[in-house]
Amino acid sequence: MLIHVSAIINLFILKYNSEGVDRKNIGRKKKKLKLHEEKQYIPRNKNRIMFLKFKKNKMAIVGLIIILLLIFTGVFSEFIAPHSYREQNLPLKNQSPSPNFWFGTDEFGRCIFSRIVYGARISLKVGIISTGISVLIGIIIGSISAYYGGFLDQILIVLMDVMWAFPTILLSLIIVAIIGASLNSVIIAIALSYWVQYARLIRGQILSLKNELYIEVTRSLGANDSTILWKHLLPNAVIPVLVAATLGMGNAIVLEATLSFLGMGAQPPTPSWGSMLSNGRTYLFIAPWSAIFPGVATIITVLGFNLLGDGLRDIMDIKMKE
Amino acid sequence: MINYTIHRLIMMIPVFILCSMIIFLILHLVPGNPVDNLLRPGSPPEAREQLIIEFGLDRPIHQQYIIWLKNIFQGNMGFSITEQRNVSELLLLKLPNTVALGVVSFLISFILGILLGALSAIKQNTIVDYGGMVFALLGVSVPTFWLGLMLMLIFSVNLGWFPISGYGDLKSLVLPAFTLGLAGAGLIARVTRASMLEIAQKDYIAIVRAKGISNTQVIIKHIFRNALIPIITLLGLRLGWIIGGAVTVEIVFNRPGLGRLLANSLFRRDYPVIQGALLLLIFAVMVGNLIADILYAYADPRIRYN
């Protein structure tokens, strides 16, 4: 008893003290006093708060800048790339990086820098389209499963469990093997491999929102199922999915590179980063730059999406598994 | 606890049967007949017919499935179309290589990830934390096969410490296992750090501290142990990830394993081998998920599923 009482007293002391002990808080408080921030205007608008939080999150801003640069590179490839991505120049094959060829040349004498610049377009295309499709499938199946429940829900849960058991690389490899290796089949394969995670996410969100009071009020006001689902539930459930999709785009780009590396993706002379790496592997000993730079480009891109996704998750204060 | 385990075991059966159906169906929708790869150009059509009958490819698809399933339960996974061998024999031959790679990289990723995550959490907002988290972020962002290529370039080509490819001895396992392990460690480190920081804020940790227990004990006994729960869920998920990653790593390092066998068979349209290998891998993933769920229920007494 005595121990407990003293523990609770100590707890309060600790809590009280901890505000003083925390180095970070001290710094903030001093600043606040200096700037008279106690009377600072606190915006009521939710979007404005989000924007202010976003401005403070350096990682998210770095991520956003990387993605914007990537989009710029992808859109204006023709103007940025010094050479053509398909023009072969055999006398100049496997040259090391030089002022003329910044990242060297590959086994056909093509400029690796230019190919990476054009490759940004392909990575972006694959990332955006495949993630868009899988988010769409996920939202439709997840929300139907959660909202209607019952037998339909059971069937969809089993379907999601089955899909969940397949490792994504294997699943997309099989799908590409069925429909044939090309960039479009890679997009379809990635979309069909990744929708389950979005479906599970949106299902959980809607399940927890479904019993909220405002939904009951809406229903008693006479709204029908589709109005409730599309107008009242989804807009509130969709933000975690959008954050997951930002992270998912990074994954999709890696998966595209992996499939192309395995020879199951974009076919030559398409300058996909993955297929460039696949060729680079063959010439790893004599021309290591052809394996290094496309990989670095992939990493920076994926890093951009991961940084932005992480930042958005922190800003929106969303708890997500994995 | 036992009830829960039995319930989960029973639930596994329909999912596994559905998986087997999907594997079987999908592969029979693939255009092109696998028999065509076997025939020499210009061989008579009768030879083709005969081969199709020999492999049972002329029967209706549901009959083929039932025969296939029956045979699997009897331990017979069919006969490889391109390599003149029993599928089960072929799988058993490649299995040890993949298991070795999987187990070692699994250990590397969890030991490294948990250590790094815990260290980052304890030294929050210091240079150690930032370093750890940059590593973790890279681990999540770097494509596995590229990491493999770079490790190969540095340690095999330039330094000559490890063989470039091959299998058999321990030395050849180091680079592939580290490739998979390092790539996997990033996510585990992030989850460990986040989970430890979350637990550290809980009121009961403040109570424990108020009792006067030393900092090391609080961290190890109270924070770390409770923070392990989300990491356990990762155990099962990561198993599937490692199996998927094994495909690329085995190809990069030319290791004869299940992943490379599967990829090669996909190219050659060798149905029996693809089906057998997929079934084995998916079974492994499902068992991994099951173990993780049971461990999860065991570690967190609040969780009792009905």
XYZ file of N, CA and C in Angstrom, chain B residues 1-234:
702
model
N -5.828 -21.462 -25.388
C -4.602 -21.485 -26.190
C -4.603 -22.648 -27.172
N -4.879 -23.855 -26.624
C -4.889 -25.040 -27.490
C -6.054 -24.951 -28.464
N -7.208 -24.483 -27.935
C -8.376 -24.324 -28.795
C -8.070 -23.398 -29.951
N -7.403 -22.309 -29.606
C -7.078 -21.314 -30.620
C -6.172 -21.910 -31.697
N -5.165 -22.671 -31.244
C -4.241 -23.304 -32.186
C -4.990 -24.249 -33.121
N -5.882 -25.051 -32.516
C -6.627 -26.017 -33.336
C -7.517 -25.270 -34.328
N -8.163 -24.221 -33.835
C -9.038 -23.424 -34.699
C -8.248 -22.876 -35.891
N -7.060 -22.343 -35.606
C -6.248 -21.779 -36.682
C -5.791 -22.855 -37.663
N -5.449 -24.044 -37.099
C -5.022 -25.145 -37.965
C -6.139 -25.547 -38.909
N -7.378 -25.622 -38.376
C -8.503 -26.013 -39.224
C -8.764 -24.943 -40.282
N -8.640 -23.665 -39.877
C -8.865 -22.572 -40.822
C -7.864 -22.585 -41.968
N -6.704 -23.204 -41.701
C -5.662 -23.222 -42.728
C -6.053 -24.096 -43.912
N -6.840 -25.146 -43.624
C -7.130 -26.139 -44.674
C -7.856 -25.525 -45.879
N -8.997 -24.815 -45.670
C -9.659 -24.263 -46.872
C -8.775 -23.272 -47.620
N -8.015 -22.455 -46.879
C -7.153 -21.483 -47.556
C -6.105 -22.210 -48.395
N -5.555 -23.278 -47.841
C -4.531 -24.012 -48.575
C -5.123 -24.683 -49.813
N -6.318 -25.264 -49.654
C -6.953 -25.916 -50.807
C -7.261 -24.882 -51.890
N -7.760 -23.705 -51.457
C -8.034 -22.639 -52.428
C -6.756 -22.220 -53.145
N -5.678 -22.091 -52.351
C -4.386 -21.733 -52.955
C -4.002 -22.752 -54.009
N -4.152 -24.036 -53.667
C -3.755 -25.086 -54.613
C -4.607 -25.006 -55.876
N -5.919 -24.708 -55.691
C -6.792 -24.573 -56.859
C -6.332 -23.427 -57.745
N -6.010 -22.289 -57.093
C -5.588 -21.126 -57.870
C -4.299 -21.428 -58.622
N -3.353 -22.041 -57.914
C -2.080 -22.386 -58.553
C -2.335 -23.283 -59.767
N -3.192 -24.284 -59.551
C -3.453 -25.236 -60.632
C -4.144 -24.559 -61.825
N -5.189 -23.787 -61.502
C -5.978 -23.152 -62.566
C -5.155 -22.144 -63.351
N -4.495 -21.259 -62.607
C -3.748 -20.173 -63.240
C -2.760 -20.751 -64.247
N -2.054 -21.801 -63.821
C -0.999 -22.309 -64.694
C -1.559 -23.012 -65.915
N -2.834 -23.425 -65.831
C -3.402 -24.051 -67.015
C -4.028 -23.042 -67.956
N -4.049 -21.772 -67.499
C -4.544 -20.733 -68.393
C -3.403 -20.155 -69.228
N -2.174 -20.533 -68.870
C -1.024 -20.030 -69.604
C -1.103 -20.485 -71.057
N -0.956 -19.534 -71.992
C -0.973 -19.955 -73.395
C 0.246 -20.814 -73.722
N 0.078 -21.712 -74.668
C 1.193 -22.566 -75.078
C 1.182 -23.860 -74.304
N 1.438 -24.945 -74.990
C 1.447 -26.259 -74.356
C 2.880 -26.614 -73.963
N 3.084 -27.067 -72.717
C 4.457 -27.364 -72.280
C 5.098 -28.468 -73.112
N 4.268 -29.296 -73.713
C 4.803 -30.404 -74.508
C 5.623 -29.884 -75.685
N 5.220 -28.691 -76.190
C 5.907 -28.147 -77.368
C 7.391 -27.908 -77.125
N 7.742 -27.623 -75.867
C 9.156 -27.399 -75.568
C 9.980 -28.680 -75.670
N 9.284 -29.823 -75.543
C 9.989 -31.102 -75.500
C 10.310 -31.640 -76.885
N 9.448 -31.259 -77.838
C 9.559 -31.870 -79.165
C 10.643 -31.200 -79.989
N 11.326 -32.020 -80.754
C 12.265 -31.453 -81.706
C 11.473 -30.843 -82.847
N 11.966 -29.768 -83.447
C 11.229 -29.205 -84.585
C 11.099 -30.247 -85.686
N 9.906 -30.305 -86.259
C 9.691 -31.224 -87.363
C 9.266 -32.612 -86.961
N 9.013 -32.828 -85.664
C 8.566 -34.165 -85.287
C 7.084 -34.316 -85.626
N 6.637 -35.538 -85.890
C 5.259 -35.743 -86.376
C 4.240 -35.378 -85.311
N 3.033 -34.952 -85.771
C 1.989 -34.569 -84.810
C 1.557 -35.724 -83.916
N 1.747 -36.984 -84.399
C 1.343 -38.127 -83.561
C 2.173 -38.170 -82.281
N 3.455 -37.808 -82.412
C 4.332 -37.822 -81.236
C 3.837 -36.818 -80.200
N 3.355 -35.678 -80.718
C 2.843 -34.636 -79.826
C 1.611 -35.151 -79.074
N 0.666 -35.773 -79.871
C -0.547 -36.328 -79.282
C -0.197 -37.317 -78.182
N 0.781 -38.159 -78.509
C 1.146 -39.219 -77.576
C 1.671 -38.632 -76.264
N 2.496 -37.599 -76.390
C 3.051 -36.961 -75.188
C 1.943 -36.337 -74.349
N 0.991 -35.672 -75.045
C -0.112 -35.027 -74.321
C -0.893 -36.064 -73.535
N -1.139 -37.226 -74.160
C -1.867 -38.283 -73.458
C -1.024 -38.821 -72.309
N 0.269 -38.940 -72.560
C 1.165 -39.479 -71.538
C 1.155 -38.625 -70.269
N 1.145 -37.293 -70.452
C 1.150 -36.411 -69.288
C -0.257 -36.130 -68.779
N -1.259 -36.687 -69.403
C -2.634 -36.496 -68.940
C -3.179 -35.117 -69.240
N -2.604 -34.423 -70.209
C -3.024 -33.063 -70.493
C -4.276 -33.002 -71.361
N -4.757 -34.183 -71.799
C -5.939 -34.178 -72.665
C -7.233 -34.261 -71.865
N -7.129 -34.596 -70.575
C -8.341 -34.746 -69.758
C -8.933 -33.381 -69.428
N -10.256 -33.365 -69.024
C -10.852 -32.091 -68.592
C -10.121 -31.563 -67.360
N -10.185 -30.235 -67.209
C -9.318 -29.599 -66.226
C -9.639 -30.017 -64.787
N -10.933 -30.211 -64.473
C -11.238 -30.574 -63.084
C -10.736 -31.975 -62.758
N -10.750 -32.865 -63.790
C -10.206 -34.209 -63.562
C -8.705 -34.147 -63.309
N -8.040 -33.300 -64.113
C -6.592 -33.147 -63.922
C -6.292 -32.664 -62.507
N -7.128 -31.708 -62.022
C -6.900 -31.163 -60.679
C -7.063 -32.237 -59.613
N -8.149 -33.039 -59.742
C -8.411 -34.051 -58.706
C -7.297 -35.092 -58.694
N -6.876 -35.504 -59.885
C -5.786 -36.481 -59.959
C -4.514 -35.920 -59.319
N -4.260 -34.642 -59.651
C -3.056 -33.987 -59.141
C -3.080 -33.903 -57.618
N -4.259 -33.489 -57.060
C -4.387 -33.337 -55.608
C -4.235 -34.685 -54.912
N -4.873 -35.714 -55.510
C -4.791 -37.069 -54.945
C -3.332 -37.508 -54.873
N -2.635 -37.281 -55.964
C -1.233 -37.701 -56.019
C -0.396 -36.959 -54.991
N -0.688 -35.659 -54.800
C 0.102 -34.885 -53.846
C -0.057 -35.439 -52.447
N -1.315 -35.815 -52.093
C -1.520 -36.361 -50.754
C -0.824 -37.704 -50.603
N -0.517 -38.352 -51.731
C 0.237 -39.605 -51.651
C 1.743 -39.357 -51.789
N 2.134 -38.093 -51.800
C 3.557 -37.769 -51.863
C 4.115 -37.752 -53.272
N 3.236 -37.839 -54.265
C 3.707 -37.855 -55.639
C 3.322 -36.532 -56.315
N 4.311 -35.708 -56.598
C 4.002 -34.392 -57.151
C 4.109 -34.358 -58.665
N 4.218 -35.500 -59.271
C 4.294 -35.525 -60.726
C 5.720 -35.626 -61.236
N 5.825 -35.503 -62.553
C 7.101 -35.718 -63.208
C 7.476 -34.450 -63.954
N 8.676 -33.962 -63.745
C 9.094 -32.747 -64.432
C 9.091 -32.953 -65.933
N 8.549 -31.968 -66.659
C 8.446 -32.141 -68.106
C 9.788 -31.912 -68.788
N 10.578 -30.947 -68.298
C 11.834 -30.642 -68.987
C 13.035 -31.376 -68.389
N 13.037 -31.559 -67.052
C 14.136 -32.331 -66.477
C 13.585 -33.700 -66.156
N 14.216 -34.723 -66.661
C 13.644 -36.065 -66.531
C 13.777 -36.546 -65.091
N 12.920 -36.022 -64.233
C 13.036 -36.315 -62.812
C 11.700 -36.174 -62.134
N 11.551 -36.837 -60.980
C 10.384 -36.642 -60.145
C 10.414 -35.243 -59.552
N 9.240 -34.574 -59.491
C 9.216 -33.214 -58.949
C 9.624 -33.213 -57.486
N 9.092 -34.183 -56.712
C 9.418 -34.176 -55.281
C 10.915 -34.373 -55.071
N 11.509 -35.221 -55.917
C 12.956 -35.451 -55.841
C 13.716 -34.149 -56.126
N 13.256 -33.455 -57.178
C 13.893 -32.206 -57.601
C 13.794 -31.155 -56.497
N 12.595 -31.062 -55.892
C 12.386 -30.064 -54.837
C 13.262 -30.375 -53.626
N 13.328 -31.668 -53.264
C 14.134 -32.048 -52.102
C 15.607 -31.741 -52.338
N 16.012 -31.850 -53.608
C 17.412 -31.590 -53.950
C 17.758 -30.116 -53.731
N 16.794 -29.218 -54.075
C 17.075 -27.779 -54.009
C 16.717 -27.192 -52.646
N 15.854 -27.882 -51.908
C 15.340 -27.331 -50.661
C 16.428 -26.917 -49.664
N 17.437 -27.782 -49.401
C 18.423 -27.410 -48.367
C 19.091 -26.071 -48.636
N 19.410 -25.778 -49.908
C 20.063 -24.507 -50.232
C 19.195 -23.329 -49.858
N 17.891 -23.412 -50.199
C 16.984 -22.312 -49.899
C 16.747 -22.200 -48.400
N 16.617 -23.331 -47.729
C 16.394 -23.288 -46.280
C 17.592 -22.642 -45.591
N 18.803 -23.020 -46.004
C 19.996 -22.429 -45.393
C 19.997 -20.922 -45.606
N 19.759 -20.510 -46.846
C 19.736 -19.076 -47.156
C 18.659 -18.371 -46.341
N 17.464 -18.965 -46.311
C 16.345 -18.339 -45.609
C 16.615 -18.210 -44.119
N 17.068 -19.301 -43.485
C 17.265 -19.275 -42.037
C 18.338 -18.260 -41.661
N 19.472 -18.297 -42.361
C 20.560 -17.391 -42.001
C 20.157 -15.934 -42.218
N 19.515 -15.643 -43.357
C 19.159 -14.243 -43.594
C 18.047 -13.795 -42.646
N 17.164 -14.714 -42.285
C 16.121 -14.420 -41.305
C 16.751 -14.012 -39.975
N 17.745 -14.795 -39.537
C 18.423 -14.487 -38.277
C 19.141 -13.150 -38.376
N 19.875 -12.951 -39.486
C 20.617 -11.692 -39.641
C 19.662 -10.520 -39.564
N 18.541 -10.613 -40.303
C 17.665 -9.451 -40.356
C 17.038 -9.185 -38.997
N 16.658 -10.228 -38.257
C 16.016 -9.970 -36.967
C 17.006 -9.510 -35.913
N 18.170 -10.155 -35.832
C 19.151 -9.739 -34.820
C 19.594 -8.308 -35.091
N 19.984 -8.057 -36.335
C 20.468 -6.715 -36.692
C 19.361 -5.677 -36.532
N 18.178 -6.015 -37.021
C 17.067 -5.070 -36.988
C 16.660 -4.726 -35.567
N 16.534 -5.742 -34.714
C 16.093 -5.481 -33.341
C 17.163 -4.697 -32.587
N 18.431 -5.090 -32.758
C 19.513 -4.374 -32.084
C 19.522 -2.903 -32.489
N 19.469 -2.698 -33.795
C 19.543 -1.334 -34.319
C 18.340 -0.503 -33.871
N 17.163 -1.117 -33.944
C 15.950 -0.409 -33.549
C 15.970 -0.061 -32.073
N 16.393 -1.018 -31.240
C 16.427 -0.779 -29.798
C 17.440 0.306 -29.468
N 18.600 0.228 -30.120
C 19.637 1.230 -29.871
C 19.148 2.621 -30.267
N 18.478 2.696 -31.410
C 17.954 3.983 -31.876
C 16.925 4.527 -30.894
N 16.085 3.627 -30.363
C 15.046 4.080 -29.437
C 15.666 4.578 -28.145
N 16.684 3.850 -27.636
C 17.301 4.250 -26.364
C 18.029 5.577 -26.522
N 18.731 5.705 -27.646
C 19.497 6.939 -27.890
C 18.702 7.875 -28.795
N 17.429 8.041 -28.491
C 16.567 8.827 -29.374
C 17.110 10.239 -29.583
N 16.995 10.720 -30.830
C 17.437 12.072 -31.199
C 18.917 12.319 -30.995
N 19.724 11.269 -31.100
C 21.180 11.474 -31.101
C 21.691 11.029 -32.463
N 23.002 11.144 -32.625
C 23.606 10.770 -33.905
C 23.405 9.271 -34.169
N 23.419 8.469 -33.088
C 23.222 7.024 -33.224
C 21.849 6.754 -33.821
N 20.840 7.452 -33.283
C 19.470 7.288 -33.752
C 19.361 7.671 -35.225
N 19.892 8.819 -35.573
C 19.794 9.270 -36.960
C 20.486 8.291 -37.901
N 21.689 7.850 -37.494
C 22.424 6.878 -38.317
C 21.615 5.609 -38.513
N 21.074 5.109 -37.407
C 20.291 3.880 -37.464
C 19.092 4.023 -38.378
N 18.423 5.176 -38.293
C 17.209 5.352 -39.079
C 17.511 5.597 -40.559
N 18.653 6.233 -40.841
C 19.049 6.372 -42.245
C 19.318 4.988 -42.833
N 20.003 4.147 -42.051
C 20.253 2.782 -42.499
C 18.937 2.048 -42.742
N 18.014 2.205 -41.790
C 16.737 1.504 -41.903
C 15.965 1.978 -43.133
N 15.995 3.295 -43.364
C 15.278 3.848 -44.516
C 15.892 3.317 -45.814
N 17.229 3.243 -45.843
C 17.887 2.690 -47.029
C 17.505 1.217 -47.201
N 17.472 0.494 -46.070
C 17.115 -0.919 -46.130
C 15.748 -1.130 -46.753
N 14.820 -0.181 -46.489
C 13.479 -0.309 -47.054
C 13.473 0.087 -48.531
N 14.400 0.983 -48.914
C 14.328 1.553 -50.262
C 15.204 0.839 -51.291
N 16.266 0.163 -50.862
C 17.202 -0.422 -51.834
C 16.630 -1.728 -52.393
N 16.597 -1.871 -53.718
C 16.155 -3.158 -54.283
C 17.138 -4.263 -53.896
N 16.595 -5.410 -53.489
C 17.437 -6.495 -52.985
C 18.494 -6.915 -53.998
N 18.068 -7.042 -55.259
C 19.023 -7.568 -56.243
C 20.168 -6.593 -56.482
N 19.872 -5.284 -56.358
C 20.942 -4.302 -56.551
C 21.945 -4.374 -55.396
N 21.427 -4.519 -54.182
C 22.301 -4.687 -53.018
C 23.208 -5.892 -53.233
N 22.624 -6.982 -53.751
C 23.410 -8.178 -54.028
C 24.527 -7.896 -55.023
N 24.175 -7.173 -56.103
C 25.175 -6.844 -57.130
C 26.307 -6.012 -56.525
N 25.934 -5.041 -55.675
C 26.964 -4.153 -55.116
C 27.863 -4.904 -54.131
N 27.260 -5.767 -53.294
C 28.077 -6.556 -52.364
C 29.026 -7.445 -53.154
N 28.501 -7.995 -54.262
C 29.325 -8.849 -55.112
C 30.483 -8.036 -55.697
N 30.158 -6.815 -56.146
C 31.174 -5.964 -56.761
C 32.269 -5.620 -55.757
N 31.860 -5.294 -54.519
C 32.850 -4.869 -53.524
C 33.625 -6.060 -52.969
N 32.891 -7.080 -52.500
C 33.562 -8.138 -51.730
C 34.081 -9.282 -52.589
N 33.517 -9.481 -53.765
C 34.033 -10.576 -54.596
C 34.969 -10.059 -55.669
N 34.522 -9.020 -56.403
C 35.321 -8.563 -57.542
C 36.528 -7.764 -57.058
N 36.294 -6.778 -56.171
C 37.398 -5.905 -55.767
C 38.251 -6.489 -54.650
N 37.605 -7.005 -53.603
C 38.383 -7.492 -52.463
C 38.699 -8.975 -52.560
N 37.874 -9.713 -53.295
C 38.131 -11.134 -53.477
C 37.976 -11.972 -52.224
N 37.150 -11.500 -51.280
C 36.991 -12.255 -50.030
C 36.069 -13.457 -50.185
N 35.033 -13.291 -51.027
C 34.047 -14.354 -51.142
C 33.908 -14.751 -52.606
N 33.503 -16.005 -52.849
C 33.287 -16.418 -54.236
C 32.140 -15.632 -54.865
N 32.197 -15.429 -56.187
C 31.168 -14.651 -56.878
C 29.846 -15.399 -56.888
N 29.909 -16.689 -57.134
C 28.665 -17.453 -57.135
C 29.001 -18.860 -56.692
N 27.996 -19.718 -56.746
C 28.219 -21.098 -56.361
C 27.512 -21.420 -55.072
N 27.747 -22.616 -54.577
C 27.062 -23.053 -53.364
C 27.857 -24.180 -52.753
N 27.397 -24.582 -51.583
C 28.024 -25.718 -50.945
C 28.684 -25.317 -49.648
N 29.770 -24.533 -49.726
C 30.462 -24.201 -48.482
C 29.832 -22.957 -47.837
N 30.257 -22.706 -46.607
C 29.694 -21.595 -45.846
C 30.051 -20.254 -46.458
N 31.257 -20.193 -47.041
C 31.730 -18.922 -47.578
C 30.816 -18.381 -48.668
N 30.263 -19.294 -49.448
C 29.406 -18.846 -50.547
C 28.038 -18.410 -50.046
N 27.732 -18.728 -48.791
C 26.432 -18.354 -48.239
C 26.451 -16.932 -47.690
N 27.674 -16.428 -47.354
C 27.768 -15.153 -46.639
C 27.106 -14.014 -47.402
N 27.533 -13.795 -48.651
C 27.013 -12.642 -49.395
C 25.507 -12.740 -49.655
N 24.993 -13.879 -50.166
C 23.544 -13.947 -50.369
C 22.766 -13.719 -49.080
N 23.225 -14.322 -47.993
C 22.484 -14.199 -46.736
C 22.507 -12.762 -46.241
N 23.646 -12.083 -46.392
C 23.703 -10.690 -45.950
C 22.858 -9.790 -46.850
N 22.827 -10.109 -48.144
C 21.983 -9.318 -49.049
C 20.541 -9.320 -48.560
N 20.017 -10.529 -48.344
C 18.628 -10.646 -47.910
C 18.453 -10.107 -46.493
N 19.416 -10.403 -45.638
C 19.317 -10.007 -44.235
C 19.339 -8.504 -44.061
N 20.271 -7.830 -44.742
C 20.381 -6.370 -44.622
C 19.123 -5.696 -45.138
N 18.638 -6.198 -46.300
C 17.440 -5.571 -46.865
C 16.248 -5.751 -45.937
N 16.210 -6.887 -45.239
C 15.078 -7.133 -44.351
C 15.191 -6.409 -43.023
N 16.434 -6.096 -42.609
C 16.647 -5.527 -41.276
C 16.028 -4.139 -41.148
N 15.967 -3.389 -42.252
C 15.482 -2.015 -42.192
C 14.099 -1.900 -41.581
N 13.172 -2.682 -42.118
C 11.790 -2.596 -41.643
C 11.707 -3.010 -40.173
N 12.450 -4.066 -39.816
C 12.389 -4.559 -38.441
C 12.930 -3.500 -37.482
N 14.005 -2.819 -37.893
C 14.562 -1.765 -37.047
C 13.547 -0.651 -36.838
N 12.844 -0.289 -37.895
C 11.866 0.803 -37.772
C 10.725 0.406 -36.849
N 10.233 -0.823 -37.024
C 9.120 -1.264 -36.176
C 9.564 -1.343 -34.718
N 10.780 -1.887 -34.487
C 11.278 -2.000 -33.119
C 11.369 -0.626 -32.466
N 11.944 0.327 -33.189
C 12.127 1.658 -32.623
C 10.768 2.286 -32.293
N 9.858 2.263 -33.264
C 8.553 2.895 -33.045
C 7.832 2.247 -31.873
N 7.903 0.915 -31.823
C 7.183 0.201 -30.784
C 7.778 0.498 -29.404
N 9.118 0.554 -29.310
C 9.749 0.840 -28.015
C 9.437 2.257 -27.555
N 9.462 3.204 -28.482
C 9.175 4.589 -28.096
C 7.729 4.727 -27.631
N 6.842 3.949 -28.265
C 5.439 4.038 -27.871
C 5.245 3.484 -26.460
N 5.871 2.334 -26.200
C 5.738 1.725 -24.869
C 6.356 2.642 -23.804
N 7.471 3.281 -24.148
C 8.182 4.101 -23.160
C 7.326 5.257 -22.656
N 6.326 5.647 -23.449
C 5.463 6.761 -23.033
C 4.324 6.331 -22.130
N 4.124 5.008 -22.011
C 2.971 4.520 -21.255
C 3.099 4.853 -19.779
N 1.953 4.991 -19.113
C 1.949 5.340 -17.694
C 2.608 4.266 -16.837
N 2.406 2.985 -17.223
C 2.951 1.934 -16.354
C 4.472 1.937 -16.346
N 5.078 2.444 -17.403
C 6.542 2.554 -17.398
C 6.954 3.640 -16.411
N 6.158 4.713 -16.354
C 6.447 5.771 -15.382
C 6.322 5.225 -13.964
N 5.318 4.358 -13.745
C 5.147 3.744 -12.420
C 6.371 2.911 -12.074
N 6.782 2.089 -13.049
C 7.943 1.226 -12.815
C 9.159 2.077 -12.478
N 9.336 3.147 -13.220
C 10.473 4.039 -12.944
C 10.339 4.652 -11.558
N 9.096 5.009 -11.192
C 8.872 5.654 -9.909
C 9.204 4.715 -8.759
N 9.083 3.424 -9.024
C 9.440 2.448 -7.985
C 10.941 2.426 -7.739
N 11.695 3.027 -8.621
C 13.128 3.127 -8.411
C 13.926 2.022 -9.077
N 13.322 1.348 -10.071
C 14.053 0.284 -10.775
C 15.052 0.931 -11.746
N 16.210 0.293 -11.875
C 17.276 0.915 -12.666
C 16.869 1.017 -14.138
N 17.464 1.956 -14.816
C 17.110 2.253 -16.196
C 17.284 1.036 -17.104
N 18.425 0.318 -16.945
C 18.681 -0.863 -17.773
C 17.568 -1.874 -17.589
N 17.178 -2.087 -16.338
C 16.134 -3.077 -16.075
C 14.813 -2.635 -16.680
N 14.521 -1.352 -16.565
C 13.267 -0.861 -17.149
C 13.267 -1.120 -18.643
N 14.383 -0.795 -19.280
C 14.447 -0.939 -20.737
C 14.325 -2.407 -21.143
N 15.105 -3.267 -20.493
C 15.115 -4.663 -20.919
C 13.835 -5.369 -20.497
N 13.484 -5.232 -19.226
C 12.387 -6.058 -18.695
C 11.017 -5.515 -19.069
N 10.872 -4.219 -19.073
C 9.525 -3.676 -19.219
C 9.255 -3.098 -20.599
N 10.193 -2.304 -21.107
C 9.928 -1.695 -22.410
C 10.143 -2.701 -23.527
N 11.336 -3.323 -23.534
C 11.685 -4.179 -24.661
C 10.726 -5.361 -24.784
N 10.420 -5.982 -23.646
C 9.568 -7.172 -23.711
C 8.183 -6.846 -24.240
N 7.659 -5.715 -23.827
C 6.339 -5.342 -24.340
C 6.398 -4.867 -25.779
N 7.558 -4.319 -26.154
C 7.690 -3.818 -27.522
C 7.821 -4.965 -28.512
N 8.105 -6.182 -28.006
C 8.327 -7.317 -28.903
C 7.058 -7.756 -29.633
N 5.889 -7.400 -29.070
C 4.642 -7.943 -29.625
C 4.450 -7.604 -31.118
N 4.555 -6.324 -31.507
C 4.407 -6.075 -32.959
C 5.522 -6.713 -33.781
N 6.689 -6.933 -33.164
C 7.776 -7.554 -33.922
C 7.438 -9.007 -34.231
N 6.717 -9.644 -33.308
C 6.348 -11.041 -33.541
C 5.446 -11.163 -34.767
N 4.523 -10.204 -34.930
C 3.665 -10.263 -36.122
C 4.498 -10.148 -37.382
N 5.590 -9.393 -37.269
C 6.454 -9.238 -38.440
C 7.117 -10.555 -38.829
